[in-house]
Amino acid sequence: MECTLCGHHKTYKHGKTSKGSQRYYCPACKQSFTETFDTLYYRRQIKPDQIRMVLQAHSEGSSFRGISRITNLAYNTVVSIIREASVKGQMVHNEQVQQVEVEEIASDEFWSFVKKQKNCLQNELIVGDCWVGMTQAQGSGLILANRVGKHTDEFITQLVANTEGKTGCQQWNTDGWGGYERVLTGVVEHSIGKEQTQQLERTNGILRQQTGRWHRRQNKFAKVWEHTEATIRLVVTYFNWIWIHSRKKNTAAMRAGLTTAPWNWDDLITYPTLL
């Protein structure tokens, strides 16, 4: 077994933990570890199937408390699993979505809110209106970047900067919001019109209907800003790497040439973060 700490190719069995898990010892870094180290299974006294069920249920629209009731897990355990999975999902996105060949980029946002819609003070930056901005590769449908924030020029600037780190494409298609005209300047070719962003509008609709906290007129709205950020990271990972298009029979990452086969939850759960 390869060492998960230093990558050394040979390790040795080194007894077992109090729970019966096999431990290994690395002669190179002189550290011991278990098989589940650096995974979401590490030090969790719950079944692997339950962790996969939590992630699938949340990606398909169930709320934190709803998942807690279905799986009979503590609410804080559910939150912890989703938050850690979202961090791994962001690492996957940062490392794997690089230098993507794209002919055109579509950018759009959709509105949600956190905790309350009205009577929000100016200094309350983590409640009230919460916009989710995304950029998508036209054709493959791969989500290149996403941001959560207030609907400001700074919000769009961050979204554009994140997208430019993923591809060298200079053709942008957006709707008519003026923030894009103020931010997209210089050598960028900028086309404005809803007909240019139909694929991304459809993706936004899928994510809104698939994610419980973004449904309109219901009580599953977000209560904590950080939970919305964790949800969008997890949902984007699910959409890009795991979700198989019913007609095309492949994932967005496959259509973009980033992988040759669909991922599953174990690929995300065990994704290495140390090496």
Short mmCIF file of C-alpha atoms in Angstrom, two decimals:
data_model
loop_
_atom_site.label_atom_id
_atom_site.label_comp_id
_atom_site.label_asym_id
_atom_site.label_seq_id
_atom_site.Cartn_x
_atom_site.Cartn_y
_atom_site.Cartn_z
CA MET A 1 0.00 0.00 0.00
CA GLU A 2 1.30 3.46 -0.89
CA CYS A 3 1.84 5.95 1.91
CA THR A 4 -0.84 8.62 1.87
CA LEU A 5 1.48 11.09 3.63
CA CYS A 6 4.65 11.03 1.53
CA GLY A 7 3.77 8.77 -1.43
CA HIS A 8 6.37 6.11 -0.59
CA HIS A 9 5.59 2.99 -2.60
CA LYS A 10 5.93 0.40 0.22
CA THR A 11 4.41 0.33 3.69
CA TYR A 12 4.03 -2.35 6.34
CA LYS A 13 1.17 -3.51 8.54
CA HIS A 14 1.48 -1.95 11.97
CA GLY A 15 -1.20 -3.40 14.20
CA LYS A 16 -4.80 -2.30 14.48
CA THR A 17 -6.71 0.55 16.08
CA SER A 18 -9.10 0.13 19.01
CA LYS A 19 -11.94 -0.12 16.46
CA GLY A 20 -10.23 -2.94 14.57
CA SER A 21 -8.99 -0.94 11.57
CA GLN A 22 -5.67 -1.99 10.05
CA ARG A 23 -2.80 0.43 10.62
CA TYR A 24 0.21 0.83 8.32
CA TYR A 25 3.74 2.14 8.89
CA CYS A 26 5.83 4.03 6.35
CA PRO A 27 9.62 3.55 6.66
CA ALA A 28 10.29 6.72 4.66
CA CYS A 29 8.39 9.33 6.69
CA LYS A 30 8.19 7.10 9.80
CA GLN A 31 4.48 7.77 10.24
CA SER A 32 1.61 5.35 10.78
CA PHE A 33 -1.86 5.68 9.28
CA THR A 34 -5.03 3.74 8.50
CA GLU A 35 -6.56 2.89 5.12
CA THR A 36 -9.24 5.54 5.55
CA PHE A 37 -6.78 8.36 6.31
CA ASP A 38 -7.35 11.43 4.08
CA THR A 39 -10.87 10.28 3.16
CA LEU A 40 -14.33 11.18 4.41
CA TYR A 41 -14.46 7.77 6.08
CA TYR A 42 -11.61 8.66 8.45
CA ARG A 43 -12.63 8.55 12.13
CA ARG A 44 -16.33 8.34 11.31
CA GLN A 45 -18.21 5.60 13.10
CA ILE A 46 -20.86 5.32 10.40
CA LYS A 47 -21.23 3.05 7.41
CA PRO A 48 -19.78 4.10 4.03
CA ASP A 49 -23.21 3.63 2.46
CA GLN A 50 -24.62 6.25 4.82
CA ILE A 51 -22.01 8.81 3.77
CA ARG A 52 -22.76 8.18 0.11
CA MET A 53 -26.48 8.44 0.83
CA VAL A 54 -26.00 11.80 2.58
CA LEU A 55 -24.12 13.25 -0.40
CA GLN A 56 -26.53 11.88 -3.00
CA ALA A 57 -29.59 13.03 -1.06
CA HIS A 58 -28.28 16.57 -0.62
CA SER A 59 -27.26 16.81 -4.29
CA GLU A 60 -30.78 15.74 -5.24
CA GLY A 61 -32.52 18.35 -3.10
CA SER A 62 -32.92 17.04 0.46
CA SER A 63 -32.27 19.48 3.29
CA PHE A 64 -29.78 18.89 6.10
CA ARG A 65 -32.50 18.13 8.63
CA GLY A 66 -34.41 15.99 6.15
CA ILE A 67 -31.29 13.88 5.55
CA SER A 68 -30.78 13.64 9.30
CA ARG A 69 -34.26 12.20 9.71
CA ILE A 70 -33.93 9.80 6.77
CA THR A 71 -30.52 8.40 7.72
CA ASN A 72 -30.99 8.61 11.50
CA LEU A 73 -27.73 10.55 11.77
CA ALA A 74 -27.18 13.59 13.93
CA TYR A 75 -27.74 16.95 12.23
CA ASN A 76 -24.16 18.07 12.96
CA THR A 77 -22.83 14.84 11.44
CA VAL A 78 -24.73 15.51 8.21
CA VAL A 79 -23.43 19.09 8.08
CA SER A 80 -19.86 17.91 8.72
CA ILE A 81 -20.00 15.31 5.93
CA ILE A 82 -21.38 17.78 3.38
CA ARG A 83 -18.92 20.51 4.32
CA GLU A 84 -15.91 18.20 4.07
CA ALA A 85 -17.16 16.75 0.79
CA SER A 86 -17.62 20.26 -0.61
CA VAL A 87 -14.01 21.12 0.28
CA LYS A 88 -12.82 18.01 -1.56
CA GLY A 89 -15.09 18.96 -4.45
CA GLN A 90 -13.45 22.38 -4.65
CA MET A 91 -10.02 20.75 -4.65
CA VAL A 92 -11.09 18.48 -7.50
CA HIS A 93 -12.33 21.51 -9.43
CA ASN A 94 -9.17 23.54 -8.80
CA GLU A 95 -6.83 20.72 -9.82
CA GLN A 96 -8.72 19.04 -12.65
CA VAL A 97 -10.48 21.93 -14.40
CA GLN A 98 -7.44 23.61 -15.95
CA GLN A 99 -6.69 24.84 -19.49
CA VAL A 100 -10.08 23.73 -20.76
CA GLU A 101 -10.50 24.16 -24.51
CA VAL A 102 -13.60 26.32 -24.93
CA GLU A 103 -14.87 28.22 -27.94
CA GLU A 104 -17.42 30.33 -26.04
CA ILE A 105 -18.18 31.03 -22.37
CA ALA A 106 -21.68 31.68 -21.06
CA SER A 107 -22.17 33.53 -17.78
CA ASP A 108 -25.33 34.01 -15.75
CA GLU A 109 -26.60 34.28 -12.18
CA PHE A 110 -29.69 33.21 -10.29
CA TRP A 111 -31.19 34.69 -7.15
CA SER A 112 -31.75 33.10 -3.78
CA PHE A 113 -31.73 34.36 -0.21
CA VAL A 114 -30.37 33.40 3.18
CA LYS A 115 -32.39 33.58 6.42
CA LYS A 116 -34.64 36.51 5.40
CA GLN A 117 -35.71 38.55 2.39
CA LYS A 118 -36.76 41.83 3.99
CA ASN A 119 -35.52 44.29 6.60
CA CYS A 120 -31.86 43.59 5.85
CA LEU A 121 -29.36 46.21 7.02
CA GLN A 122 -26.52 47.38 4.80
CA ASN A 123 -23.87 45.83 7.04
CA GLU A 124 -25.61 42.43 7.04
CA LEU A 125 -23.56 40.81 4.30
CA ILE A 126 -24.36 37.16 5.05
CA VAL A 127 -28.16 37.37 5.11
CA GLY A 128 -30.76 38.51 2.61
CA ASP A 129 -30.19 38.40 -1.16
CA CYS A 130 -27.76 35.68 -2.16
CA TRP A 131 -26.78 35.42 -5.81
CA VAL A 132 -25.15 32.35 -7.34
CA GLY A 133 -23.09 33.18 -10.42
CA MET A 134 -21.77 30.55 -12.81
CA THR A 135 -19.82 30.37 -16.04
CA GLN A 136 -20.22 27.43 -18.39
CA ALA A 137 -18.36 26.10 -21.40
CA GLN A 138 -20.67 26.28 -24.40
CA GLY A 139 -21.05 22.87 -25.99
CA SER A 140 -19.71 20.56 -23.29
CA GLY A 141 -21.82 22.18 -20.55
CA LEU A 142 -18.93 22.04 -18.05
CA ILE A 143 -19.30 24.55 -15.21
CA LEU A 144 -16.02 26.47 -15.19
CA ALA A 145 -16.47 28.66 -12.13
CA ASN A 146 -19.03 29.73 -9.57
CA ARG A 147 -19.38 32.43 -6.95
CA VAL A 148 -21.80 33.16 -4.13
CA GLY A 149 -22.35 36.77 -3.10
CA LYS A 150 -24.23 40.02 -3.49
CA HIS A 151 -25.15 41.26 -6.97
CA THR A 152 -22.31 43.77 -7.39
CA ASP A 153 -19.52 44.51 -9.84
CA GLU A 154 -17.05 42.96 -7.37
CA PHE A 155 -19.07 39.74 -7.48
CA ILE A 156 -18.81 39.62 -11.29
CA THR A 157 -15.12 40.57 -11.18
CA GLN A 158 -14.38 37.57 -8.96
CA LEU A 159 -16.42 35.28 -11.21
CA VAL A 160 -14.58 36.48 -14.32
CA ALA A 161 -11.18 36.13 -12.64
CA ASN A 162 -11.96 32.57 -11.55
CA THR A 163 -13.09 31.68 -15.06
CA GLU A 164 -10.01 33.17 -16.71
CA GLY A 165 -7.90 30.85 -14.56
CA LYS A 166 -9.63 27.83 -16.15
CA THR A 167 -9.48 28.66 -19.85
CA GLY A 168 -7.96 31.11 -22.28
CA CYS A 169 -11.21 31.69 -24.18
CA GLN A 170 -12.01 35.36 -24.83
CA GLN A 171 -15.55 34.99 -26.22
CA TRP A 172 -18.14 35.75 -23.51
CA ASN A 173 -21.92 35.48 -23.81
CA THR A 174 -24.03 37.13 -21.10
CA ASP A 175 -27.46 38.59 -20.48
CA GLY A 176 -28.13 42.30 -20.42
CA TRP A 177 -26.99 43.11 -16.87
CA GLY A 178 -24.70 46.14 -16.98
CA GLY A 179 -22.14 44.71 -14.59
CA TYR A 180 -20.68 42.55 -17.33
CA GLU A 181 -20.17 45.53 -19.64
CA ARG A 182 -18.27 47.34 -16.88
CA VAL A 183 -16.08 44.34 -16.01
CA LEU A 184 -15.50 42.66 -19.39
CA THR A 185 -13.23 45.11 -21.17
CA GLY A 186 -10.09 45.02 -23.29
CA VAL A 187 -9.54 42.10 -25.66
CA VAL A 188 -12.64 40.19 -24.57
CA GLU A 189 -15.34 39.69 -27.21
CA HIS A 190 -18.63 40.24 -25.42
CA SER A 191 -22.02 39.22 -26.85
CA ILE A 192 -25.21 40.22 -25.04
CA GLY A 193 -28.52 38.42 -25.36
CA LYS A 194 -30.60 35.69 -23.76
CA GLU A 195 -30.34 33.59 -26.91
CA GLN A 196 -26.59 33.26 -26.20
CA THR A 197 -27.06 31.85 -22.69
CA GLN A 198 -29.88 29.36 -23.18
CA GLN A 199 -27.78 26.32 -22.25
CA LEU A 200 -26.63 27.93 -19.01
CA GLU A 201 -30.17 29.12 -18.25
CA ARG A 202 -31.24 25.50 -18.56
CA THR A 203 -28.42 24.41 -16.25
CA ASN A 204 -29.46 27.03 -13.70
CA GLY A 205 -33.01 25.69 -13.88
CA ILE A 206 -31.79 22.13 -13.30
CA LEU A 207 -29.70 23.13 -10.30
CA ARG A 208 -32.47 25.28 -8.83
CA GLN A 209 -35.07 22.52 -9.11
CA GLN A 210 -32.62 19.86 -7.95
CA THR A 211 -31.39 21.72 -4.87
CA GLY A 212 -33.93 22.18 -2.09
CA ARG A 213 -32.66 25.46 -0.64
CA TRP A 214 -33.08 27.22 -4.00
CA HIS A 215 -36.71 26.21 -4.62
CA ARG A 216 -39.09 29.13 -4.74
CA ARG A 217 -41.84 29.63 -2.13
CA GLN A 218 -40.94 26.87 0.32
CA ASN A 219 -39.49 26.55 3.81
CA LYS A 220 -36.23 24.82 2.89
CA PHE A 221 -34.49 28.12 2.19
CA ALA A 222 -30.92 28.58 3.45
CA LYS A 223 -30.44 29.69 7.05
CA VAL A 224 -26.62 29.91 7.06
CA TRP A 225 -24.51 31.58 4.34
CA GLU A 226 -21.66 29.06 4.69
CA HIS A 227 -24.07 26.21 4.04
CA THR A 228 -25.04 27.76 0.71
CA GLU A 229 -21.36 28.00 -0.26
CA ALA A 230 -20.84 24.35 0.69
CA THR A 231 -23.93 23.30 -1.26
CA ILE A 232 -22.91 25.03 -4.48
CA ARG A 233 -19.43 23.46 -4.33
CA LEU A 234 -20.91 19.99 -3.86
CA VAL A 235 -23.64 20.42 -6.48
CA VAL A 236 -21.18 21.72 -9.10
CA THR A 237 -18.92 18.71 -8.46
CA TYR A 238 -21.91 16.39 -8.80
CA PHE A 239 -23.07 18.09 -12.01
CA ASN A 240 -19.64 18.11 -13.65
CA TRP A 241 -18.29 14.70 -12.69
CA ILE A 242 -21.06 12.35 -11.51
CA TRP A 243 -24.40 13.34 -13.06
CA ILE A 244 -24.93 11.48 -16.35
CA HIS A 245 -26.94 13.28 -19.02
CA SER A 246 -30.03 11.19 -19.78
CA ARG A 247 -29.75 11.67 -23.55
CA LYS A 248 -26.00 12.00 -24.12
CA LYS A 249 -25.15 9.22 -21.63
CA ASN A 250 -22.06 10.96 -20.32
CA THR A 251 -20.98 13.66 -17.87
CA ALA A 252 -19.96 17.25 -18.52
CA ALA A 253 -16.36 16.43 -17.59
CA MET A 254 -16.34 13.63 -20.16
CA ARG A 255 -17.67 15.94 -22.87
CA ALA A 256 -14.95 18.46 -21.98
CA GLY A 257 -12.25 15.79 -22.28
CA LEU A 258 -11.26 15.88 -18.59
CA THR A 259 -12.06 12.23 -17.89
CA THR A 260 -12.93 9.08 -19.80
CA ALA A 261 -15.57 7.67 -17.44
CA PRO A 262 -18.20 8.97 -15.01
CA TRP A 263 -17.08 9.43 -11.43
CA ASN A 264 -18.94 8.08 -8.41
CA TRP A 265 -19.09 9.29 -4.83
CA ASP A 266 -16.18 7.07 -3.77
CA ASP A 267 -13.93 8.90 -6.25
CA LEU A 268 -14.73 12.14 -4.45
CA ILE A 269 -14.70 10.68 -0.93
CA THR A 270 -11.23 9.15 -1.40
CA TYR A 271 -9.74 11.95 -3.53
CA PRO A 272 -6.24 12.64 -2.13
CA THR A 273 -5.74 16.08 -0.66
CA LEU A 274 -2.21 15.76 0.76
CA LEU A 275 -0.18 14.82 -2.33
#
